[in-house]
XYZ file of C-alpha atoms in Angstrom:
367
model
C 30.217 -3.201 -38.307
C 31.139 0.093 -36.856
C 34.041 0.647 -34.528
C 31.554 1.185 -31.753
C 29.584 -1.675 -32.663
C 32.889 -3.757 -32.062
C 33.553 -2.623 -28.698
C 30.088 -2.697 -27.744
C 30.188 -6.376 -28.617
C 33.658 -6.903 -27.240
C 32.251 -5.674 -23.447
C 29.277 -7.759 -23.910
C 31.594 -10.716 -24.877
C 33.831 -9.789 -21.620
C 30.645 -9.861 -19.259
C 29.637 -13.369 -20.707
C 33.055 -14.927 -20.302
C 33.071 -13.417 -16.577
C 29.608 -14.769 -15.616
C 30.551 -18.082 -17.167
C 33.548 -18.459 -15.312
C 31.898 -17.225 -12.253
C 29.526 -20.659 -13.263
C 33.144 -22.872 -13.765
C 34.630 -22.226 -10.244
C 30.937 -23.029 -8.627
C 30.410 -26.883 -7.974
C 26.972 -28.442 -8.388
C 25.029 -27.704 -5.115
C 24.660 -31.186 -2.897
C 21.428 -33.072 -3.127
C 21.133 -34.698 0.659
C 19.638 -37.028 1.559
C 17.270 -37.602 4.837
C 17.454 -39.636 7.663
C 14.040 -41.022 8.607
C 12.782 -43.754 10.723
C 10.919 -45.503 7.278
C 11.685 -47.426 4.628
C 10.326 -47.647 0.538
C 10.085 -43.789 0.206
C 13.106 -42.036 0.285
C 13.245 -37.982 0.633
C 15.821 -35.531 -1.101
C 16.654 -32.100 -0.438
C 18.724 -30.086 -3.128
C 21.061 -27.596 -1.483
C 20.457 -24.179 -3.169
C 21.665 -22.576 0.442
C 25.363 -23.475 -1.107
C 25.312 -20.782 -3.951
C 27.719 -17.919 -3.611
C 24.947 -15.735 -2.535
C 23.191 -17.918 -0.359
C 20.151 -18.906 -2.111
C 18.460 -20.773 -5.377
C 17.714 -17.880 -7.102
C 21.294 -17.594 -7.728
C 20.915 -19.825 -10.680
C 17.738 -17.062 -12.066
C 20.222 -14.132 -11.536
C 22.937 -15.512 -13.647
C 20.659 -16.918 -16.462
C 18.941 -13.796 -16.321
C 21.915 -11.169 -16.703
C 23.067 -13.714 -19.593
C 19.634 -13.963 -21.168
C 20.013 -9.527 -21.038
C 23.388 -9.634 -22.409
C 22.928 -11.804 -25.360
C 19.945 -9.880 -26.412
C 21.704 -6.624 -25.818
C 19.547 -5.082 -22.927
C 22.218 -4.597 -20.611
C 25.978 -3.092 -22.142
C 28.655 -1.316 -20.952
C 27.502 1.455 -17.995
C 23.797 0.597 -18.799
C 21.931 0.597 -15.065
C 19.747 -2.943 -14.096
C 16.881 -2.015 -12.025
C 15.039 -5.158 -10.566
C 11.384 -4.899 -8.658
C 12.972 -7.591 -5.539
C 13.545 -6.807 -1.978
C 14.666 -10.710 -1.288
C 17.150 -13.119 -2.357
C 16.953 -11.952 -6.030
C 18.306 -8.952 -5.687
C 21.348 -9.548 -3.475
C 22.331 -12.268 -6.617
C 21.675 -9.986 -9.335
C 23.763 -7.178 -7.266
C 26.669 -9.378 -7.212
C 26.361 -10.465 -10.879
C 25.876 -6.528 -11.599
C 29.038 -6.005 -9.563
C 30.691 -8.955 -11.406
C 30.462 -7.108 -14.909
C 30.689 -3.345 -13.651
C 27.646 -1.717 -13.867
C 25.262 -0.387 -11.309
C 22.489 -2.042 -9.789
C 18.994 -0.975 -7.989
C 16.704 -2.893 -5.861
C 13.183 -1.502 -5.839
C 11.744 -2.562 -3.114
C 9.131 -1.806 0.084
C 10.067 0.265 2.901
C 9.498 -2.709 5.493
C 12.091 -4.131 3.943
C 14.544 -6.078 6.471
C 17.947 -4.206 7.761
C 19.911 -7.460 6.911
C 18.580 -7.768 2.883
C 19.371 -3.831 2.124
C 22.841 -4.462 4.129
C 23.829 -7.770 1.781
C 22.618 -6.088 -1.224
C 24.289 -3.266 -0.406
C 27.345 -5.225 0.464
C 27.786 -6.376 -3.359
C 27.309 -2.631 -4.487
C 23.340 -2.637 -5.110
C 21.691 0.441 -4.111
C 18.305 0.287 -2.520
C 14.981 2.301 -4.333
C 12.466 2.177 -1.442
C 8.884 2.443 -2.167
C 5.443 3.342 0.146
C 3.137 1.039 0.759
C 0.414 0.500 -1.991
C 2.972 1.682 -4.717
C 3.597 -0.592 -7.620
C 6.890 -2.507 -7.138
C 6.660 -3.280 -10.792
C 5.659 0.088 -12.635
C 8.054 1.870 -10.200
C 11.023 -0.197 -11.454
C 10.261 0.174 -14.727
C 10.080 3.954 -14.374
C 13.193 4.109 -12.778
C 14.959 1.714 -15.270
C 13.317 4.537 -18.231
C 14.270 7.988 -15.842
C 18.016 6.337 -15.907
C 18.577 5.093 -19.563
C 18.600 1.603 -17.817
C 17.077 -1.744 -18.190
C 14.536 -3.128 -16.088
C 15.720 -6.995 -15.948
C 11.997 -7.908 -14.676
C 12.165 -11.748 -12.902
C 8.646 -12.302 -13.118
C 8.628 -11.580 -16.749
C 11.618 -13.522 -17.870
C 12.564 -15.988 -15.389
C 11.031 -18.995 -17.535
C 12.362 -18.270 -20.580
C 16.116 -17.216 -19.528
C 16.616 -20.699 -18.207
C 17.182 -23.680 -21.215
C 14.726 -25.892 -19.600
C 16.366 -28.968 -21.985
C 19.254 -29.308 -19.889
C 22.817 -27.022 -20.261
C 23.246 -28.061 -16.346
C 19.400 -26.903 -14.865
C 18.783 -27.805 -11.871
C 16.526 -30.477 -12.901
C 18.935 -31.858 -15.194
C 21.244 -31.842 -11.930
C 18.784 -33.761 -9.720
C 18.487 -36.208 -12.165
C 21.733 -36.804 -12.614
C 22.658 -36.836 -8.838
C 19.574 -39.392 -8.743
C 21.321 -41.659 -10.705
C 22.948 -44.044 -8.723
C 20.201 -43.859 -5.878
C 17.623 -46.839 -5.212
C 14.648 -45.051 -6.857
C 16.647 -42.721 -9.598
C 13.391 -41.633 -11.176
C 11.467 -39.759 -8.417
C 7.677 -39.912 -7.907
C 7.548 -36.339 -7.513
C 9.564 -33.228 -7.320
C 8.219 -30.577 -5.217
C 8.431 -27.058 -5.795
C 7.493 -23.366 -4.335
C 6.888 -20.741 -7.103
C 8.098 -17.053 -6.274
C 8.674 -15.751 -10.266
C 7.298 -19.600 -11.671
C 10.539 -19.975 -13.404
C 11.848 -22.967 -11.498
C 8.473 -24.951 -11.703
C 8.083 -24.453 -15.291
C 12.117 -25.250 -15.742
C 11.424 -28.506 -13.748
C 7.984 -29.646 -15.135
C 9.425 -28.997 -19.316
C 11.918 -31.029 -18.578
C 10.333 -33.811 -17.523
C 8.119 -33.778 -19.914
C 11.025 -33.005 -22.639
C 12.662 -35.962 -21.256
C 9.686 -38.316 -20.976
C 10.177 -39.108 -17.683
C 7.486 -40.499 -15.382
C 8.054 -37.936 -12.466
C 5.305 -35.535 -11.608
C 5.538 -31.888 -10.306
C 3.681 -30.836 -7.124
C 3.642 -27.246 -6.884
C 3.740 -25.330 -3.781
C 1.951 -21.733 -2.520
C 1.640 -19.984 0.783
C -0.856 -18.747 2.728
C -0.962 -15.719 0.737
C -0.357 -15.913 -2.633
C -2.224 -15.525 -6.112
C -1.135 -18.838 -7.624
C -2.957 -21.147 -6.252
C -5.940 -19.547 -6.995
C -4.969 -19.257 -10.492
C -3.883 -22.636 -10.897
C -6.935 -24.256 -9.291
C -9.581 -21.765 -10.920
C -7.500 -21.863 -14.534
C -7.497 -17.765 -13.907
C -4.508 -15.959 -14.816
C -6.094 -12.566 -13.463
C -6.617 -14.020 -9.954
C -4.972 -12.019 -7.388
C -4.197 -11.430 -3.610
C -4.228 -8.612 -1.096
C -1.978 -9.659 0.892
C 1.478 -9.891 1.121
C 3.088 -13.554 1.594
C 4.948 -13.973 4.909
C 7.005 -16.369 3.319
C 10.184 -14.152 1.640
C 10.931 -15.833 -2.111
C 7.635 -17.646 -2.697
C 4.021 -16.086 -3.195
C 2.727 -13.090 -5.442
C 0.105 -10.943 -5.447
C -0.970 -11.735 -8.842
C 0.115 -14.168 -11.042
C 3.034 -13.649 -12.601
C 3.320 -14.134 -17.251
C 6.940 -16.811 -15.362
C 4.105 -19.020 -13.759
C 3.309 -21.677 -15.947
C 0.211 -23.879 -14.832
C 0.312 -26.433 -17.652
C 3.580 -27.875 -16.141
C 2.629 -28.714 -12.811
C 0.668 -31.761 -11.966
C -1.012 -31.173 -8.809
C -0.599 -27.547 -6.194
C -1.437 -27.352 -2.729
C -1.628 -24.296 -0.152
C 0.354 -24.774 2.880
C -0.741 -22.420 5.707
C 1.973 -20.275 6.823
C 2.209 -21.929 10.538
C 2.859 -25.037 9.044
C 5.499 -23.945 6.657
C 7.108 -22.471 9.714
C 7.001 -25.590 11.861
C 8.040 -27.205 8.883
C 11.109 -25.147 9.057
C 11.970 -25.277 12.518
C 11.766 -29.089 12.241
C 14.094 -29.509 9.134
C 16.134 -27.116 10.591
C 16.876 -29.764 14.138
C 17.125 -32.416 11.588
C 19.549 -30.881 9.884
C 21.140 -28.840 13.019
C 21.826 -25.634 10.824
C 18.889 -23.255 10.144
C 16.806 -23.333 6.622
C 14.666 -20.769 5.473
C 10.548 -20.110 5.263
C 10.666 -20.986 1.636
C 12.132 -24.050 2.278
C 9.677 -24.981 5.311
C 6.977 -24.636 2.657
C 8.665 -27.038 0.210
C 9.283 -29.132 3.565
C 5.832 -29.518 4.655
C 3.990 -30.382 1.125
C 7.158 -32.862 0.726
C 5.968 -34.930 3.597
C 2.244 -34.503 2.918
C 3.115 -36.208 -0.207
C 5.135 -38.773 1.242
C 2.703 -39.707 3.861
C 0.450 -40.072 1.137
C 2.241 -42.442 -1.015
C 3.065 -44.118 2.284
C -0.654 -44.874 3.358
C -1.074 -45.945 -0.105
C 1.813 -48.217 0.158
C 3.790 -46.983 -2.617
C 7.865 -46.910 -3.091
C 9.987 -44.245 -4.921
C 11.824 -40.740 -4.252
C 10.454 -37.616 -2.962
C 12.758 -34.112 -3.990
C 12.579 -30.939 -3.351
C 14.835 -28.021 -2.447
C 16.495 -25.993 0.069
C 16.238 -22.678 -1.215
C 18.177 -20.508 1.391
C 19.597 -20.413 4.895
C 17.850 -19.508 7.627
C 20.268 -16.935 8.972
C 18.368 -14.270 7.148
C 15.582 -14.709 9.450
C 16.853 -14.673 12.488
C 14.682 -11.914 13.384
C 11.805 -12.950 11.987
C 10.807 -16.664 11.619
C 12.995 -17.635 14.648
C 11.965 -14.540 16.281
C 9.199 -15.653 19.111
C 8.552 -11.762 19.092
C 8.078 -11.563 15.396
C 5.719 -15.175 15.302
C 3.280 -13.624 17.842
C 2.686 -10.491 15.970
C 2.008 -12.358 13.229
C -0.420 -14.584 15.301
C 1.347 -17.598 14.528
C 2.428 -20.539 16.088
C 4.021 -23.335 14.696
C 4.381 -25.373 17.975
C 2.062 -28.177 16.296
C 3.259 -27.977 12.778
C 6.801 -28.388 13.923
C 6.021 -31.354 16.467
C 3.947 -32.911 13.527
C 6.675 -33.132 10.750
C 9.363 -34.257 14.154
C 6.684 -37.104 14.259
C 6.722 -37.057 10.496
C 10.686 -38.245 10.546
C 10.635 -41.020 12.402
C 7.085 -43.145 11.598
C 6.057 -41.435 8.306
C 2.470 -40.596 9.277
C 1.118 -37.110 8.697
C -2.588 -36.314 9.280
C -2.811 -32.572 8.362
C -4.529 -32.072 5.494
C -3.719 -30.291 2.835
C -5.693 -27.918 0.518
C -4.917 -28.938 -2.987
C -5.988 -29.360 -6.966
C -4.818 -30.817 -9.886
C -4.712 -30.692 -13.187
C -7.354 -32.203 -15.825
């Protein structure tokens, strides 16, 4: 080995210690659990909002700059590039940040004043695209027109993660689960954005043999669903998802179908509702992405409910709502976007305290 090759390694070695420790001085995010006004089904929300940058896909930004660094994609002064304009990329700017070297976000011009400031804030830099421009192909040409690497979430997000345990967040809810009445939930539920949390969560169930089933969740706009419930990996979407962190336009090589036992589309209105519910429940504000999760969680619920059936019910709270203050709690923003939620939100209220909830759901499963 060459003197070069030494220090290369010996920086790469440096940048793994620092993200690990980074991982060491974090404590397990809380898994809470909800008051309602019913009993035999008990509901679980895993707090991803408690992450040092805000959000779930904190854990995907650190197992994805390790997954790079072990396989020697990223070293010393080598520029990440990263096709996000949401949550992502303000984690993988502060894990960039963390090991000293430079970051870019490619991302739409729309994007939101308060994302571009916080990735900004953990010295990312902002690549801004025009509408009906690849996010993908333009990161990846940047990444090659700066002798950088183009980390790519939707590409790599199931397969940076050890879905057999090494402290997953499944492994976590299961072991926060433990002591509970019903340790063994009926069903996790789940949003995909890359796919690499629902195919982290549904191998290791199945890796562990354990009776829980995964019900996947997609928005009003989104590609997966389609995908999952016509078995077509080419299925697409024109338009963009409202709901920041969840919903593609295509569906992503992360998204794995095989692991998820039944999807459903929740309309946008109710995911917001949804939101604005858990959010009074709570009395701190949760995200859209969350609402989603929040609305199919209950659906679910209600179901096992009418069929009078016991267990646990999990799911997550991906970010905080303070992100959106100007747009899902906006009452200017919701009637742009022809939405209200007034009905949605006064449902899942309802929801809480007698366990009943009507709206149905459009949703498949597999064979």
């Amino acid at each position: 080995m060459t003197q070069d090759q030494i220090s290369g390694r010996g920086w790469a070695d440096q940048a793994v210690a620092l993200i690990e420790a980074d991982q060491r001085r974090s404590a397990d995010t809380h898994l809470l659990k909800l008051e309602t006004g019913f009993r035999g089904v008990d509901l679980y929300l895993k707090d991803e909002s408690t992450h040092p940058t805000g959000s779930l896909k904190h854990r995907l930004a650190r197992s994805l700059f390790l997954y790079a660094l072990v396989n020697r994609k990223i070293r010393e002064g080598v520029a990440v590039v990263e096709a996000s304009s949401g949550s992502t990329a303000v984690s993988e700017a502060y894990f960039a940040r963390m090991i000293g070297v430079p970051f870019y976000a490619v991302m739409p011009k729309s994007t939101s004043a308060e994302k571009i400031a916080t990735i900004e804030h953990y010295g990312g830099r902002c690549h801004f695209v025009a509408p009906g421009v690849s996010l993908y192909e333009e990161a990846a040409r940047l990444a090659e027109s700066l002798g950088g690497h183009y980390i790519d979430q939707f590409t790599h997000a199931e397969r940076a993660t050890d879905w057999r345990g090494n402290n997953n967040i499944a492994e976590s809810i299961f072991d926060q689960l433990a002591r509970e009445q019903h340790p063994v939930p009926r069903w996790i539920v789940m949003s995909a954005g890359t796919g690499g949390t629902t195919a982290t969560i549904g191998r290791y169930i199945r890796y562990k043999r354990l009776a829980t089933r995964l019900l996947g969740v997609d928005p009003e706009f989104s590609a997966f669903f389609d995908g999952y419930a016509g078995n077509d990996r080419a299925a697409t979407c024109e338009k963009p998802s409202r709901i920041e962190g969840i919903g593609r336009p295509r569906v992503e090589p992360s998204f794995i179908p095989e692991v998820i036992d039944e999807m459903v589309r929740v309309p946008d209105k109710a995911a917001l509702g949804a939101m604005r519910a858990l959010s009074h429940h709570l009395g701190r504000r949760v995200g859209g992405s969350t609402g989603s999760n929040m609305f199919a969680l209950c659906w679910k619920a209600a179901e096992m409910i009418r069929n009078g059936e016991q267990g646990s019910l999990v799911s997550l709270i991906c970010d905080s709502g303070e992100r959106y203050s100007r747009t899902y709690y906006a009452q200017g923003w919701l009637a742009d976007c022809g939405l209200d939620c007034a009905q949605s939100e006064a449902d899942i209220e309802a929801f809480f305290a007698t366990g009943i909830l009507e709206t149905p759901l459009q949703s498949a499963r597999q064979d």
